[in-house]
Amino acid sequence: MCGIVGYLGTLKAAPVLLSELRCLEYRGYDSAGVAVIEDGQLAVLKAVGKLSNLETLLSDVQPRATVGIGHTRWATHGVPNDENAHPHLDCTSTLAIVHNGIIENYVELREELMEAGHQFRSETDTEVVAHLIEDELKEDPDDLLTGIRRALHRLKGAYALGIVSQRHPDKIFAVNHHYSLAVGIGVNETFLASDSVAVCQYTNQVLRLEQSEIAEITTAGARLFSFAGVEVKRNPVELENKQFVLDKQGHKHFLLKEIHEQPLVLRRTIGKYLLHPGKKINFAGSSAHGNYGVHLSDAELARIDRIKIVACGTAYHAGLVGKYIIEELCGIPVDVETASEARTRRLLVDNRTLAVAVSQSGETADTLAAIGEAKNRGAIILGITNRPDSHLSLVCPNLLVTECGLEVSVAATKTFTAQVACFYLLALYLAERKNLLPEDRIFALKAELLRTPALIERILANQDDIREKSIQYSDAPGMMFIGRGIHYPVALEGALKLKELSYIHASGYAAGELKHGPIAVLDERVPVVALTIPGTVYEKTLSNAQEAKARRARMITVAVEGDELVRKTFETVFTIPPVSEFFSPLISVVPLQLMSAFIADHLGKDVDQPRNLAKSVTVE
Ligand code: F6R
């Protein structure tokens, strides 16, 4: 979490830092701040709350400085307030630091530094780094690189840092240890950011810091060093110069825009790998960040007899849908685990296991740790991400890239459906290459997959009706989402969307589990949302819904057009176009996404940036 930026050049630094921070606000939005060096003096400006507060402060102060660093925070150590906002200073207030990540041994370092006379101003783990560098500079105050290197040797944890010092007004130092940092090289100006998106507004020449590297940044570019102080030579790569346009395209929120982008995103993601039902799935691919695509050899494919999926949150739910898809089509056992759990216990994978990491951002710390562990244990590794320039792409020799464009809203929507689409493609690819299904079945499945985007368009055309039906449930104290089989992960995702957007507590359950405890919660105040799509579990789910209705719960369903039977049980029906049970997760999740968005908006919640969340979860 947290976003780091920097600028060194000929322009006024503050507006550049702000525009870089705007691209990174998805990483955290508790507070923001900048440190600039003006007329040889370090000045720090911070504001609690959204970036707009810092923007107001900077427009009042109007610093003329042409060098600075900035930060947008998602609080880990210490509540969001001015003191805990970054940048943090050393005792002399001449060195400022911004930080993403966690310093695990900060308590002992802080005690030690306090005993040595250092005065702390915040509760953060970050501040110890500023004091530690100050301490290490005692011998030679002018050799900042060595001071930083020596301090780094005392830190435990994973972190990215940006550092400026009044003694070196023509330099910014950046450090990457298990995170991401991109340096953008312009003409007589250099940019720094946690995400290359922020520097690509200005330049397409980007130097990514690899693990355990330090960058000494000047207006002429950047020199890279290992933590041991050995210079590393690497040229910048040329990225596609995509402008980061914050445009809601007429929608009230980015969330709604992104929900509406799903047909396009699915056409792009599916179309990239599958042109026509009669063609084979083609997973070849490459990018400026190195090769991506799936490059499994015949021997590896023959070996795979188990699949392990690791992911977090919405990506985990996509993985759960993936389990149903792959087991159904390929008959290969799949288990799915939240990455935070998978990383903390003995991971039972071997060289016959295909381990799949799913992560929109490609930067989620738990997912990276879990897939790294699977790799160490010899599993065959594949990633599914929306960011081919992310850390995940460095770890995964096989990579499927969802074509979603940036997802600005913190709640994932279009990336969920695109990840699910990748699982259909992956299952079809495995079935094809391992000869698991007859050709005509594969043809029919591919044809149906290619038709799914058009079905979503029909739901979106009906969004006013979904809004009207949804907001009548805005006063519910809680909601329950139920589904069986392939619909169960969709129920989990529906519940997650509702709670993160509206702050209404919601639980997702396998419909058959209701009577084993959760049903105790139900009464006329707790609506139940059931997924009742015709197929193998339709009747059983209707029976479970009846059990809920008998407890006076208000009943809502997602059902296909023309299903009159459901109207006997449910007071509200969100209709979707007729779709097979197997492909329905791509479609049935859409009314649930819209329902959560409309309820949250009706309740006046911050739909794009829900409280306490951040889009890129780079802490454990
Ligand atoms: C929910 C949401 C989160 C993410 C999770 C994993 O709307 O966005 O649950 O899905 O934090 O993030 P990635 O996919 O970036 O690894």
XYZ file of C-alpha atoms and ligand atoms in Angstrom:
636
model
C 0.000 0.000 0.000
C 1.046 3.656 -0.037
C 2.368 5.400 -3.106
C 5.788 7.020 -3.466
C 6.648 9.674 -6.035
C 9.569 11.947 -6.838
C 10.590 14.630 -9.303
C 13.858 16.321 -10.141
C 14.083 18.690 -13.089
C 13.338 22.161 -14.334
C 9.596 22.350 -13.693
C 8.020 23.296 -10.384
C 8.025 20.009 -8.486
C 4.741 20.373 -6.576
C 2.309 20.105 -9.538
C 4.294 17.187 -10.982
C 4.310 15.374 -7.638
C 0.567 15.965 -7.315
C -0.199 14.597 -10.749
C 1.953 11.544 -10.027
C 0.193 11.089 -6.678
C -3.184 11.331 -8.380
C -2.259 8.212 -10.362
C -1.338 6.425 -7.139
C -4.226 7.480 -4.914
C -5.660 3.965 -5.411
C -2.829 2.724 -3.169
C -4.062 4.609 -0.122
C -5.860 7.811 0.692
C -5.616 8.413 4.458
C -3.215 11.335 4.113
C -0.669 12.729 1.674
C 2.437 14.874 1.784
C 5.453 16.192 -0.071
C 8.992 17.254 0.837
C 10.626 19.802 -1.479
C 13.961 21.569 -1.390
C 13.586 25.293 -2.073
C 16.444 27.790 -1.841
C 18.535 25.122 -0.116
C 15.883 24.504 2.571
C 13.862 21.320 3.039
C 10.142 22.001 3.456
C 7.485 19.420 4.260
C 3.761 19.893 3.578
C 1.207 17.297 4.640
C -2.570 17.000 4.819
C -4.813 14.374 6.367
C -7.517 12.896 4.142
C -7.814 12.815 0.383
C -5.200 14.185 -1.977
C -7.454 17.161 -2.693
C -6.589 18.478 0.800
C -2.873 18.466 -0.023
C -3.689 20.045 -3.374
C -5.421 22.958 -1.589
C -2.471 23.365 0.772
C 0.028 23.399 -2.085
C -1.994 25.897 -4.072
C -1.900 28.234 -1.030
C 1.846 27.803 -0.449
C 2.911 27.519 -4.133
C 6.445 26.146 -3.616
C 8.889 27.043 -6.410
C 11.172 24.062 -5.743
C 12.161 21.851 -8.680
C 13.012 18.803 -6.586
C 10.825 16.818 -4.232
C 9.308 13.544 -3.104
C 5.699 12.757 -2.230
C 3.528 10.122 -0.654
C -0.054 8.945 -0.382
C -0.690 6.806 2.693
C -2.645 3.748 3.750
C -2.064 3.652 7.499
C -0.288 0.642 8.981
C 1.483 2.046 12.064
C -0.370 4.935 13.683
C -3.739 6.510 12.894
C -4.098 8.834 9.909
C -3.063 12.268 11.212
C -0.554 14.998 10.342
C 2.206 13.541 12.524
C 1.949 10.084 10.988
C 1.585 11.346 7.403
C 4.736 11.047 5.279
C 7.337 12.435 4.558
C 9.161 11.830 7.859
C 12.239 13.711 8.986
C 15.434 13.064 10.899
C 16.203 15.124 14.053
C 17.800 17.938 12.086
C 14.853 18.204 9.677
C 17.269 18.169 6.764
C 16.544 14.644 5.521
C 13.065 13.493 4.486
C 11.826 10.044 3.682
C 8.724 8.450 2.146
C 8.061 4.764 2.546
C 5.878 1.936 1.277
C 5.950 -1.363 3.177
C 6.746 -2.419 6.716
C 9.914 -2.199 8.802
C 9.507 -5.314 10.922
C 12.176 -4.519 13.531
C 11.156 -0.895 14.012
C 10.314 -1.259 17.713
C 13.828 -2.325 18.713
C 15.422 0.203 16.352
C 13.266 2.996 17.733
C 14.190 2.148 21.325
C 17.857 2.019 20.437
C 17.697 5.326 18.551
C 15.757 7.024 21.346
C 18.365 5.881 23.847
C 20.971 7.451 21.589
C 19.063 10.747 21.843
C 16.919 10.759 18.692
C 13.587 12.538 19.032
C 10.597 10.900 17.336
C 7.574 12.836 16.171
C 5.295 10.044 14.864
C 4.104 6.528 15.695
C 5.200 5.162 12.315
C 7.736 2.477 11.512
C 8.990 4.751 8.721
C 10.481 7.396 10.961
C 13.151 5.015 12.259
C 14.651 4.904 8.769
C 15.204 8.675 8.720
C 16.912 8.570 12.142
C 18.912 5.499 11.265
C 20.313 7.178 8.142
C 21.081 10.274 10.242
C 22.993 8.021 12.636
C 24.902 6.298 9.863
C 25.883 9.653 8.356
C 27.799 10.725 11.459
C 31.135 9.527 10.069
C 30.762 11.152 6.666
C 27.718 13.417 6.382
C 28.349 14.002 2.676
C 28.289 10.344 1.635
C 24.541 9.832 1.622
C 24.671 6.687 -0.535
C 26.895 4.931 2.015
C 24.769 6.231 4.897
C 21.654 4.802 3.264
C 23.350 1.494 2.484
C 24.531 1.100 6.049
C 21.073 1.888 7.401
C 19.480 -0.641 5.033
C 21.640 -3.398 6.454
C 19.951 -2.843 9.807
C 16.367 -2.994 8.479
C 14.182 -6.090 8.416
C 11.046 -6.254 6.283
C 9.969 -5.336 2.779
C 10.045 -1.712 1.744
C 10.396 0.897 -0.955
C 11.810 4.306 -0.017
C 12.258 7.770 -1.478
C 14.813 10.012 0.235
C 15.845 13.668 -0.181
C 18.416 15.625 1.798
C 19.057 19.340 2.053
C 22.793 18.614 1.731
C 22.157 17.046 -1.711
C 19.517 19.268 -3.355
C 20.379 17.846 -6.771
C 19.609 14.215 -5.923
C 16.838 11.863 -4.898
C 17.657 8.411 -3.588
C 15.243 5.520 -4.044
C 15.409 2.048 -2.535
C 13.491 -1.075 -3.506
C 13.390 -4.171 -1.343
C 10.574 -6.556 -2.382
C 8.334 -3.852 -3.814
C 8.116 -1.914 -7.048
C 9.633 1.405 -8.028
C 9.919 2.920 -11.477
C 12.271 5.712 -12.494
C 11.135 7.703 -15.539
C 13.959 9.233 -17.543
C 13.069 12.492 -19.312
C 15.209 15.227 -20.878
C 16.929 17.055 -17.999
C 14.303 15.678 -15.629
C 13.736 12.412 -13.820
C 10.629 10.977 -12.202
C 10.071 8.366 -9.535
C 6.911 6.416 -8.684
C 5.674 3.191 -7.130
C 3.754 2.463 -10.335
C 5.096 3.144 -13.828
C 1.667 4.517 -14.738
C 2.530 7.694 -12.832
C 5.813 8.349 -14.650
C 4.412 7.375 -18.046
C 2.449 10.635 -18.046
C 5.790 12.319 -18.685
C 8.129 9.838 -20.304
C 8.078 6.360 -21.785
C 11.737 5.633 -20.847
C 11.416 3.650 -17.649
C 13.984 1.985 -15.445
C 12.431 -0.403 -12.960
C 14.293 -1.011 -9.738
C 14.784 -4.708 -9.185
C 14.975 -6.340 -5.784
C 17.410 -4.873 -3.265
C 18.554 -2.011 -5.424
C 19.273 1.647 -4.711
C 18.889 4.389 -7.322
C 20.821 7.642 -7.169
C 18.625 9.938 -9.218
C 19.745 13.189 -10.838
C 18.326 15.270 -13.688
C 20.566 13.229 -16.007
C 18.970 9.898 -15.083
C 19.703 7.257 -12.469
C 22.643 5.158 -11.340
C 21.719 1.844 -9.789
C 23.555 0.118 -6.942
C 23.164 -3.154 -5.096
C 22.829 -2.991 -1.307
C 26.528 -3.956 -1.245
C 27.315 -0.758 -3.161
C 28.215 -2.388 -6.478
C 26.998 -0.412 -9.469
C 24.412 -2.238 -11.620
C 24.209 -1.330 -15.301
C 20.789 -1.594 -16.894
C 19.160 0.412 -19.659
C 15.666 1.851 -19.386
C 12.936 0.070 -21.331
C 10.531 1.905 -23.575
C 6.954 1.609 -22.356
C 3.803 2.354 -24.230
C 3.160 6.010 -23.463
C -0.381 5.635 -22.221
C -1.849 8.741 -20.666
C -3.510 8.121 -17.330
C -6.785 9.877 -18.002
C -9.034 10.284 -15.007
C -12.209 10.343 -17.027
C -15.452 8.831 -15.794
C -16.892 9.066 -19.318
C -20.215 10.398 -18.115
C -20.642 7.905 -15.282
C -21.068 9.151 -11.730
C -18.270 6.942 -10.432
C -15.279 5.071 -11.861
C -16.895 1.959 -10.423
C -19.918 2.331 -12.700
C -17.711 3.139 -15.659
C -15.674 0.011 -14.984
C -18.751 -2.198 -14.572
C -19.899 -0.872 -17.951
C -16.523 -1.591 -19.524
C -16.895 -5.332 -18.926
C -18.177 -6.309 -22.390
C -15.247 -4.481 -23.993
C -12.730 -5.874 -21.525
C -13.960 -9.419 -22.060
C -13.891 -9.031 -25.845
C -10.294 -7.829 -25.606
C -9.143 -10.444 -23.095
C -10.843 -13.396 -24.767
C -10.093 -12.089 -28.271
C -6.400 -11.777 -27.527
C -6.110 -15.514 -26.981
C -9.040 -16.895 -28.991
C -9.939 -15.509 -32.395
C -12.594 -17.940 -33.501
C -14.209 -21.137 -32.122
C -12.482 -23.126 -34.855
C -9.019 -21.868 -33.875
C -6.772 -23.202 -31.138
C -6.236 -21.087 -28.027
C -3.038 -19.147 -28.626
C -1.296 -18.144 -25.421
C 1.875 -16.807 -27.039
C 2.777 -13.241 -26.165
C 5.477 -10.768 -25.330
C 5.799 -7.234 -24.000
C 8.348 -4.565 -23.177
C 8.582 -6.109 -19.722
C 9.826 -9.403 -21.069
C 8.033 -12.376 -22.489
C 4.609 -13.188 -21.354
C 2.167 -15.774 -22.515
C 2.074 -19.442 -21.588
C 5.043 -21.509 -22.614
C 4.313 -24.937 -21.138
C 6.277 -27.714 -22.796
C 4.628 -31.013 -23.746
C 6.518 -32.661 -20.893
C 5.254 -30.121 -18.374
C 1.689 -30.447 -19.645
C 1.838 -34.217 -19.441
C 3.123 -33.936 -15.873
C 0.416 -31.650 -14.497
C -1.941 -33.713 -12.366
C -2.973 -31.068 -9.837
C -3.613 -27.351 -9.844
C -3.194 -25.004 -6.897
C -4.625 -21.486 -7.131
C -3.535 -18.746 -4.704
C -5.052 -15.270 -4.558
C -6.730 -12.749 -2.248
C -10.164 -11.116 -2.062
C -11.973 -10.809 -5.348
C -9.134 -12.562 -7.197
C -9.592 -15.491 -4.781
C -13.260 -15.639 -5.761
C -12.235 -15.698 -9.427
C -9.930 -18.598 -8.505
C -12.851 -20.442 -6.883
C -14.833 -20.120 -10.110
C -11.683 -21.347 -11.875
C -11.751 -24.523 -9.780
C -15.248 -25.393 -10.980
C -14.334 -24.633 -14.591
C -11.099 -26.634 -14.676
C -12.402 -29.607 -12.713
C -15.494 -29.767 -14.935
C -13.629 -29.536 -18.237
C -10.318 -31.185 -17.476
C -10.983 -33.506 -14.543
C -7.799 -32.245 -12.907
C -8.165 -31.677 -9.125
C -7.867 -28.011 -8.243
C -7.576 -26.465 -4.828
C -7.851 -22.772 -4.151
C -6.437 -21.062 -1.125
C -6.283 -17.482 0.091
C -2.650 -16.523 -0.380
C -2.332 -15.232 3.182
C -3.039 -18.764 4.426
C -1.070 -20.601 1.756
C 2.092 -18.674 2.595
C 2.027 -19.481 6.276
C 1.919 -23.250 6.203
C 3.571 -26.160 4.468
C 2.566 -25.813 0.832
C 2.045 -29.259 -0.614
C 3.022 -28.735 -4.230
C 5.605 -30.425 -6.425
C 6.736 -30.497 -10.031
C 3.430 -32.053 -11.139
C 1.472 -29.121 -9.735
C 0.511 -26.108 -11.809
C 0.466 -23.264 -9.270
C -1.604 -20.293 -10.434
C -1.392 -16.850 -8.824
C -4.238 -14.454 -9.599
C -3.685 -10.778 -8.872
C -5.095 -7.726 -10.616
C -2.269 -5.518 -9.395
C 0.440 -8.174 -9.504
C 1.759 -6.529 -6.336
C -0.237 -8.202 -3.545
C 2.343 -9.199 -0.944
C 0.599 -12.383 0.194
C 0.024 -13.635 -3.340
C 3.635 -12.956 -4.287
C 4.871 -14.768 -1.189
C 2.624 -17.795 -1.778
C 3.550 -18.180 -5.445
C 7.218 -17.647 -4.588
C 6.967 -20.514 -2.118
C 5.269 -22.727 -4.709
C 8.087 -21.915 -7.121
C 10.719 -22.805 -4.520
C 9.014 -26.147 -4.070
C 9.290 -26.919 -7.785
C 5.738 -26.238 -8.983
C 5.089 -25.090 -12.540
C 4.137 -21.416 -12.222
C 1.499 -19.360 -14.019
C 0.211 -15.868 -13.195
C -2.977 -14.067 -14.156
C -2.688 -10.300 -13.824
C -3.850 -7.001 -15.245
C -0.366 -5.519 -14.886
C 2.299 -7.118 -17.089
C 4.771 -4.585 -15.623
C 4.195 -5.822 -12.078
C 6.285 -7.843 -9.675
C 4.167 -10.925 -10.445
C 5.357 -10.897 -14.047
C 8.937 -11.174 -12.827
C 8.065 -14.266 -10.791
C 5.910 -16.045 -13.376
C 7.452 -17.630 -16.470
C 3.877 -18.125 -17.725
C 1.588 -15.111 -17.626
C -1.947 -14.434 -18.794
C -2.726 -10.727 -18.983
C -6.264 -9.433 -18.606
C -6.930 -6.505 -20.940
C -8.845 -4.295 -18.528
C -6.889 -1.060 -18.733
C -6.477 0.626 -15.389
C -9.032 -0.173 -12.747
C -9.309 3.065 -10.792
C -12.121 2.184 -8.444
C -10.774 0.359 -5.413
C -13.434 -2.355 -5.637
C -12.560 -4.842 -8.358
C -15.251 -5.481 -10.977
C -13.980 -5.689 -14.558
C -10.823 -7.430 -13.434
C -12.921 -10.144 -11.732
C -14.813 -11.035 -14.901
C -11.606 -10.863 -16.949
C -9.841 -13.210 -14.492
C -12.768 -15.629 -14.714
C -12.545 -15.415 -18.524
C -8.871 -16.398 -18.248
C -9.865 -19.522 -16.334
C -12.252 -20.538 -19.132
C -9.415 -19.994 -21.589
C -6.929 -21.877 -19.430
C -9.276 -24.842 -18.997
C -9.940 -24.964 -22.738
C -6.217 -24.704 -23.430
C -5.433 -27.591 -21.063
C -8.281 -29.654 -22.479
C -7.025 -28.990 -26.000
C -3.351 -29.673 -25.387
C -3.913 -32.657 -23.115
C -6.610 -34.102 -25.438
C -9.180 -34.217 -22.673
C -12.327 -33.337 -24.636
C -13.777 -34.064 -28.082
C -13.197 -31.307 -30.637
C -16.874 -30.536 -31.157
C -17.389 -29.932 -27.432
C -14.393 -27.590 -27.359
C -15.773 -25.771 -30.416
C -19.173 -25.290 -28.763
C -17.627 -24.058 -25.505
C -15.411 -21.566 -27.332
C -18.387 -20.274 -29.309
C -20.354 -19.755 -26.118
C -17.457 -17.998 -24.388
C -17.172 -15.587 -27.322
C -20.882 -14.743 -26.971
C -20.761 -13.794 -23.269
C -19.829 -10.079 -23.654
C -23.044 -9.424 -25.578
C -25.074 -10.926 -22.717
C -23.532 -8.472 -20.241
C -24.482 -5.591 -22.542
C -28.132 -6.585 -22.178
C -27.917 -6.419 -18.371
C -26.216 -3.039 -18.442
C -28.950 -1.638 -20.674
C -31.323 -2.429 -17.835
C -29.398 -0.693 -15.065
C -32.138 1.818 -14.125
C -34.415 -1.051 -13.182
C -31.600 -2.624 -11.127
C -31.027 0.704 -9.345
C -34.691 1.091 -8.460
C -34.948 -2.467 -7.154
C -31.647 -2.288 -5.242
C -32.030 0.893 -3.238
C -35.117 -0.386 -1.434
C -32.704 -2.636 0.503
C -30.380 0.195 1.542
C -31.584 0.195 5.149
C -30.861 -3.513 5.720
C -28.547 -4.113 8.687
C -27.043 -7.106 6.895
C -27.550 -9.354 3.887
C -26.876 -12.946 3.000
C -25.818 -14.202 -0.435
C -26.323 -17.872 -1.301
C -25.423 -20.058 -4.250
C -24.498 -23.650 -4.954
C -21.856 -25.175 -7.178
C -20.339 -22.710 -9.622
C -22.672 -20.006 -8.227
C -21.211 -20.224 -4.732
C -18.109 -18.104 -5.515
C -20.416 -15.555 -7.171
C -22.376 -15.368 -3.906
C -19.094 -14.755 -2.058
C -18.172 -12.018 -4.508
C -21.631 -10.419 -4.241
C -21.271 -10.292 -0.457
C -17.767 -8.840 -0.654
C -18.870 -6.096 -3.081
C -21.793 -5.118 -0.858
C -19.792 -4.884 2.340
C -16.792 -3.055 0.919
C -18.897 -0.494 -0.964
C -21.867 0.101 1.356
C -20.359 -1.024 4.713
C -23.476 -3.197 5.196
C -22.370 -6.490 6.663
C -22.883 -9.305 4.165
C -21.987 -12.991 4.163
C -21.764 -15.403 1.285
C -22.673 -19.041 1.863
C -22.984 -22.244 -0.062
C -26.791 -22.419 -0.132
C -26.809 -25.899 1.403
C -24.893 -24.594 4.421
C -27.641 -22.186 5.456
C -29.374 -24.684 7.712
C -26.102 -25.552 9.465
C -26.036 -22.274 11.379
C -26.337 -19.076 9.338
C -30.121 -19.384 9.096
C -30.270 -18.282 12.753
C -29.465 -14.752 11.597
C -32.477 -14.475 9.319
C -35.609 -12.478 9.996
C -37.587 -9.842 8.115
C -34.712 -7.343 8.386
C -32.051 -9.475 6.666
C -32.537 -9.893 2.906
C -31.234 -13.023 1.191
C -29.853 -12.896 -2.342
C -29.897 -16.259 -4.119
C -28.383 -17.261 -7.456
C -30.974 -19.389 -9.223
C -29.754 -20.107 -12.733
C -31.247 -23.222 -14.385
C -28.850 -26.142 -14.219
C -27.702 -28.924 -11.932
C -28.317 -27.070 -8.658
C -31.382 -24.982 -9.564
C -34.044 -26.944 -7.675
C -31.875 -27.466 -4.625
C -31.117 -23.734 -4.417
C -34.828 -22.931 -4.706
C -35.466 -25.263 -1.753
C -32.788 -23.487 0.283
C -34.377 -20.157 -0.650
C -37.733 -21.448 0.582
C -36.133 -22.272 3.923
C -34.909 -18.683 4.172
C -38.287 -17.293 3.134
C -39.952 -19.359 5.858
C -37.869 -17.296 8.330
C -39.502 -14.126 6.868
C -36.344 -13.000 5.069
C -36.913 -10.628 2.134
C -35.916 -12.638 -0.922
C -33.921 -11.402 -3.931
C -32.656 -13.496 -6.821
C -30.605 -13.422 -9.984
C -32.526 -15.524 -12.507
C -32.768 -15.881 -16.283
C -35.374 -14.013 -18.338
C -38.640 -15.896 -18.639
C -38.213 -17.898 -15.421
C -41.657 -17.472 -13.885
C -41.114 -20.089 -11.184
C -38.738 -17.883 -9.183
C -41.406 -15.192 -8.834
C -43.256 -17.448 -6.364
C -40.341 -17.302 -3.931
C -38.633 -13.973 -4.543
C -39.983 -10.454 -4.114
C -37.185 -9.009 -6.299
C -35.828 -10.640 -9.442
C -32.744 -9.356 -11.271
C -33.038 -10.931 -14.686
C -30.121 -11.922 -16.873
C -30.292 -13.230 -20.450
C -30.516 -17.021 -20.762
C -27.054 -18.502 -20.235
C -25.712 -21.952 -19.450
C -24.922 -22.704 -15.838
C -21.277 -23.236 -16.808
C -20.753 -19.721 -18.203
C -23.180 -17.934 -15.883
C -20.608 -16.551 -13.366
C -19.461 -14.049 -16.016
C -23.024 -12.781 -16.312
C -24.732 -13.291 -12.932
C -22.141 -11.268 -11.024
C -23.029 -8.098 -12.963
C -26.410 -7.331 -11.302
C -24.737 -7.952 -7.928
C -21.959 -5.458 -8.746
C -24.581 -2.909 -9.790
C -26.735 -3.528 -6.726
C -23.802 -2.847 -4.392
C -22.812 0.269 -6.331
C -26.348 1.693 -6.243
C -26.899 0.950 -2.549
C -23.529 2.520 -1.649
C -24.284 5.601 -3.739
C -27.773 5.888 -2.230
C -26.222 5.773 1.250
C -23.781 8.524 0.261
C -20.683 6.358 0.600
C -17.420 7.051 -1.181
C -18.049 4.536 -3.934
C -14.646 4.707 -5.638
C -12.542 4.903 -2.495
C -14.289 3.036 0.334
C -12.992 3.715 3.829
C -10.042 1.733 5.200
C -9.183 0.151 1.842
C -6.467 0.479 -0.754
C -6.292 -1.091 -4.161
C -2.817 -2.480 -4.009
C -2.262 -4.457 -0.815
C 1.495 -4.568 -0.554
C 1.679 -5.366 3.150
C 1.225 -8.818 4.645
C -12.143 -6.270 -3.703
C -10.751 -6.139 -4.057
C -9.762 -6.906 -3.275
C -8.668 -7.447 -4.203
C -7.548 -8.098 -3.379
C -6.481 -8.704 -4.261
O -12.960 -5.505 -4.533
O -10.400 -5.410 -4.940
O -10.347 -7.934 -2.552
O -9.241 -8.360 -5.077
O -6.977 -7.151 -2.538
O -5.890 -7.744 -5.068
P -5.038 -8.153 -6.321
O -5.980 -8.760 -7.307
O -4.428 -6.880 -6.812
O -4.023 -9.151 -5.867
